[in-house]
Each structure stands twice: as structure tokens, then as C-alpha cells.
PDB file of C-alpha atoms in Angstrom:
ATOM      1  CA  TRP A  26      74.615 174.119 -94.006  1.00  0.00           C
ATOM      2  CA  VAL A  27      72.329 174.588 -96.699  1.00  0.00           C
ATOM      3  CA  TRP A  28      73.006 170.582 -97.601  1.00  0.00           C
ATOM      4  CA  ILE A  29      72.253 169.424 -93.461  1.00  0.00           C
ATOM      5  CA  ALA A  30      69.244 171.873 -93.184  1.00  0.00           C
ATOM      6  CA  VAL A  31      67.919 169.470 -97.079  1.00  0.00           C
ATOM      7  CA  GLY A  32      68.992 166.422 -95.129  1.00  0.00           C
ATOM      8  CA  GLY A  33      67.492 167.219 -91.520  1.00  0.00           C
ATOM      9  CA  ALA A  34      64.350 168.005 -94.415  1.00  0.00           C
ATOM     10  CA  LEU A  35      64.208 164.577 -95.113  1.00  0.00           C
ATOM     11  CA  GLY A  36      65.008 162.750 -92.430  1.00  0.00           C
ATOM     12  CA  ALA A  37      62.040 164.971 -90.274  1.00  0.00           C
ATOM     13  CA  VAL A  38      59.683 163.979 -93.313  1.00  0.00           C
ATOM     14  CA  ALA A  39      60.569 159.822 -93.348  1.00  0.00           C
ATOM     15  CA  ARG A  40      60.217 160.312 -89.844  1.00  0.00           C
ATOM     16  CA  HIS A  41      56.809 161.033 -89.354  1.00  0.00           C
ATOM     17  CA  ALA A  42      55.636 159.267 -92.454  1.00  0.00           C
ATOM     18  CA  LEU A  43      57.135 155.896 -90.370  1.00  0.00           C
ATOM     19  CA  SER A  44      55.755 156.747 -87.127  1.00  0.00           C
ATOM     20  CA  SER A  45      52.953 157.398 -88.330  1.00  0.00           C
ATOM     21  CA  ALA A  46      52.205 154.666 -90.671  1.00  0.00           C
ATOM     22  CA  VAL A  47      53.473 152.132 -87.872  1.00  0.00           C
ATOM     23  CA  ALA A  48      50.642 153.687 -86.070  1.00  0.00           C
ATOM     24  CA  ILE A  49      48.101 153.578 -88.596  1.00  0.00           C
ATOM     25  CA  ARG A  50      49.142 150.759 -88.490  1.00  0.00           C
ATOM     26  CA  LEU A  51      49.013 149.612 -85.145  1.00  0.00           C
ATOM     27  CA  ALA A  52      45.361 151.702 -83.884  1.00  0.00           C
ATOM     28  CA  GLY A  53      43.501 149.904 -81.888  1.00  0.00           C
ATOM     29  CA  SER A  54      45.593 147.321 -80.751  1.00  0.00           C
ATOM     30  CA  THR A  55      48.117 148.085 -78.500  1.00  0.00           C
ATOM     31  CA  ALA A  56      48.998 151.548 -76.697  1.00  0.00           C
ATOM     32  CA  PHE A  57      52.691 150.947 -76.777  1.00  0.00           C
ATOM     33  CA  PRO A  58      55.042 153.659 -79.378  1.00  0.00           C
ATOM     34  CA  GLY A  59      56.045 151.417 -82.192  1.00  0.00           C
ATOM     35  CA  GLY A  60      56.447 154.374 -84.502  1.00  0.00           C
ATOM     36  CA  THR A  61      58.983 155.655 -82.443  1.00  0.00           C
ATOM     37  CA  LEU A  62      60.402 152.283 -81.598  1.00  0.00           C
ATOM     38  CA  ALA A  63      60.652 151.644 -85.487  1.00  0.00           C
ATOM     39  CA  VAL A  64      61.989 155.411 -86.046  1.00  0.00           C
ATOM     40  CA  ASN A  65      64.580 154.777 -83.166  1.00  0.00           C
ATOM     41  CA  VAL A  66      65.562 150.982 -84.210  1.00  0.00           C
ATOM     42  CA  LEU A  67      65.656 152.202 -88.022  1.00  0.00           C
ATOM     43  CA  GLY A  68      68.505 155.129 -87.290  1.00  0.00           C
ATOM     44  CA  CYS A  69      70.553 153.470 -85.511  1.00  0.00           C
ATOM     45  CA  PHE A  70      70.792 150.600 -88.172  1.00  0.00           C
ATOM     46  CA  ALA A  71      71.718 153.316 -90.236  1.00  0.00           C
ATOM     47  CA  ALA A  72      74.020 155.147 -88.414  1.00  0.00           C
ATOM     48  CA  GLY A  73      75.630 151.469 -87.622  1.00  0.00           C
ATOM     49  CA  LEU A  74      75.640 151.828 -91.759  1.00  0.00           C
ATOM     50  CA  LEU A  75      77.130 154.608 -92.573  1.00  0.00           C
ATOM     51  CA  LEU A  76      80.262 153.492 -89.351  1.00  0.00           C
ATOM     52  CA  GLY A  77      80.906 151.041 -91.310  1.00  0.00           C
ATOM     53  CA  VAL A  78      81.119 152.025 -94.738  1.00  0.00           C
ATOM     54  CA  ALA A  79      82.805 155.781 -93.463  1.00  0.00           C
ATOM     55  CA  SER A  80      85.289 153.255 -91.715  1.00  0.00           C
ATOM     56  CA  ARG A  81      86.459 151.243 -94.968  1.00  0.00           C
ATOM     57  CA  THR A  82      86.236 154.589 -97.508  1.00  0.00           C
ATOM     58  CA  PRO A  83      86.923 157.480 -96.901  1.00  0.00           C
ATOM     59  CA  LEU A  84      83.064 160.012 -97.341  1.00  0.00           C
ATOM     60  CA  PRO A  85      83.770 163.672 -98.020  1.00  0.00           C
ATOM     61  CA  GLU A  86      82.764 166.196 -95.242  1.00  0.00           C
ATOM     62  CA  GLU A  87      79.994 167.160 -96.996  1.00  0.00           C
ATOM     63  CA  THR A  88      78.269 164.287 -97.361  1.00  0.00           C
ATOM     64  CA  ARG A  89      78.681 163.141 -93.969  1.00  0.00           C
ATOM     65  CA  ALA A  90      77.356 166.019 -92.705  1.00  0.00           C
ATOM     66  CA  PHE A  91      74.716 165.766 -94.988  1.00  0.00           C
ATOM     67  CA  LEU A  92      73.954 162.199 -93.950  1.00  0.00           C
ATOM     68  CA  ALA A  93      74.923 161.879 -90.397  1.00  0.00           C
ATOM     69  CA  VAL A  94      73.381 165.400 -89.076  1.00  0.00           C
ATOM     70  CA  GLY A  95      71.089 165.993 -91.120  1.00  0.00           C
ATOM     71  CA  VAL A  96      69.123 162.766 -92.748  1.00  0.00           C
ATOM     72  CA  LEU A  97      69.748 160.963 -89.301  1.00  0.00           C
ATOM     73  CA  GLY A  98      69.953 163.910 -87.019  1.00  0.00           C
ATOM     74  CA  GLY A  99      66.709 164.897 -88.785  1.00  0.00           C
ATOM     75  CA  PHE A 100      64.778 161.218 -88.369  1.00  0.00           C
ATOM     76  CA  THR A 101      66.327 160.370 -85.277  1.00  0.00           C
ATOM     77  CA  THR A 102      69.133 161.536 -82.803  1.00  0.00           C
ATOM     78  CA  PHE A 103      68.276 158.525 -80.831  1.00  0.00           C
ATOM     79  CA  SER A 104      70.734 157.383 -84.322  1.00  0.00           C
ATOM     80  CA  ALA A 105      73.739 159.912 -82.835  1.00  0.00           C
ATOM     81  CA  PHE A 106      73.208 158.578 -78.916  1.00  0.00           C
ATOM     82  CA  GLY A 107      73.198 154.877 -80.269  1.00  0.00           C
ATOM     83  CA  ALA A 108      76.442 155.801 -82.627  1.00  0.00           C
ATOM     84  CA  ASP A 109      78.512 157.354 -80.140  1.00  0.00           C
ATOM     85  CA  THR A 110      77.969 154.817 -77.252  1.00  0.00           C
ATOM     86  CA  PHE A 111      78.878 151.942 -79.992  1.00  0.00           C
ATOM     87  CA  VAL A 112      82.061 154.131 -80.454  1.00  0.00           C
ATOM     88  CA  LEU A 113      82.724 153.984 -77.228  1.00  0.00           C
ATOM     89  CA  VAL A 114      82.257 149.919 -76.570  1.00  0.00           C
ATOM     90  CA  GLN A 115      84.821 149.346 -80.202  1.00  0.00           C
ATOM     91  CA  SER A 116      86.961 151.407 -78.258  1.00  0.00           C
ATOM     92  CA  GLY A 117      87.193 149.890 -75.670  1.00  0.00           C
ATOM     93  CA  GLN A 118      85.262 152.394 -72.913  1.00  0.00           C
ATOM     94  CA  THR A 119      82.985 150.060 -71.989  1.00  0.00           C
ATOM     95  CA  SER A 120      82.090 151.678 -68.777  1.00  0.00           C
ATOM     96  CA  LEU A 121      81.346 155.122 -70.275  1.00  0.00           C
ATOM     97  CA  ALA A 122      79.001 153.324 -72.613  1.00  0.00           C
ATOM     98  CA  VAL A 123      77.170 152.448 -70.026  1.00  0.00           C
ATOM     99  CA  ALA A 124      77.246 155.059 -67.848  1.00  0.00           C
ATOM    100  CA  ASN A 125      76.747 157.104 -71.134  1.00  0.00           C
ATOM    101  CA  VAL A 126      73.571 154.892 -72.225  1.00  0.00           C
ATOM    102  CA  ALA A 127      72.098 155.282 -68.487  1.00  0.00           C
ATOM    103  CA  VAL A 128      72.912 159.247 -67.540  1.00  0.00           C
ATOM    104  CA  SER A 129      71.125 159.828 -71.541  1.00  0.00           C
ATOM    105  CA  VAL A 130      68.233 158.037 -70.648  1.00  0.00           C
ATOM    106  CA  MET A 131      67.821 159.213 -66.722  1.00  0.00           C
ATOM    107  CA  THR A 132      68.535 163.056 -67.281  1.00  0.00           C
ATOM    108  CA  ALA A 133      66.700 163.288 -70.614  1.00  0.00           C
ATOM    109  CA  LEU A 134      63.819 161.642 -68.794  1.00  0.00           C
ATOM    110  CA  ALA A 135      64.030 163.441 -65.839  1.00  0.00           C
ATOM    111  CA  ALA A 136      64.355 167.186 -68.220  1.00  0.00           C
ATOM    112  CA  LEU A 137      60.999 165.601 -69.998  1.00  0.00           C
ATOM    113  CA  TRP A 138      59.510 165.940 -66.174  1.00  0.00           C
ATOM    114  CA  LEU A 139      60.622 169.019 -64.882  1.00  0.00           C
ATOM    115  CA  GLY A 140      59.137 170.668 -68.589  1.00  0.00           C
ATOM    116  CA  ALA A 141      56.229 170.107 -68.321  1.00  0.00           C
ATOM    117  CA  ALA A 142      55.775 170.600 -64.531  1.00  0.00           C
ATOM    118  CA  LEU A 143      56.936 173.902 -65.342  1.00  0.00           C
ATOM    119  CA  THR A 144      54.034 174.252 -67.206  1.00  0.00           C
ATOM    120  CA  ALA A 145      51.567 172.242 -64.668  1.00  0.00           C
TER     121      ALA A 145
END
């Protein structure tokens, strides 16, 4: 648990640093959330690297938890969403992968809207 917490802290700081750096770079040029996009893409790339390494070399559970749950979880949970979807596709469950994307995106946006509406 301690290593997950440490990894989460490192991931959160890295997320803020990258997102802020991209936002500063794009300041005034666009309203597009480029920092969030950069974090999500980099997080998914890192999750793919981790999946690839773990499929070839067994990682100790503590290492996997530190990196996947802690660092990547603190950096972006979008990487977990991407990895789950990837695993579904790799296992031949393409319709479940498509359903995961559609249901996750639509229900998450609906929940965000509902939460904001309840506080208005």
C-alpha cells in the first residue's frame, strides 16, 4: 500500500507538471485541452510498455502495483481504461471493447453533467 501511495504521488506530480507545461505552451493559441490529451496519450503509451514488458518478463506484484496502480493511476486513470480495452481486443472480445469505450465515455460524461447539475 505504501508503494502504491508513493507511486500515486509521483504520478500526480508528473501529471500536473506535464499538463501545466503543455497549457503554458498552448496559452492563447487554442482552448483545446492539450495538457489533458498529452497526459492521456503518454499514460496509455506507458501502460502499453508495461503490458508488453509484463507479458515477456514476470514482474513482482509489488513492482506492478507501484507502476500500474500507483504511478500510472496517479498520472492518469485513462491508461487503465486504455489497457482494459486493449486486453479485451487482444483476447478477441472486440464487441466488449467497443461497449467498454461507448459505455465508459457516455456514462462518465453523464455522471459529470449530473454532478455539476446537482450543485447548480
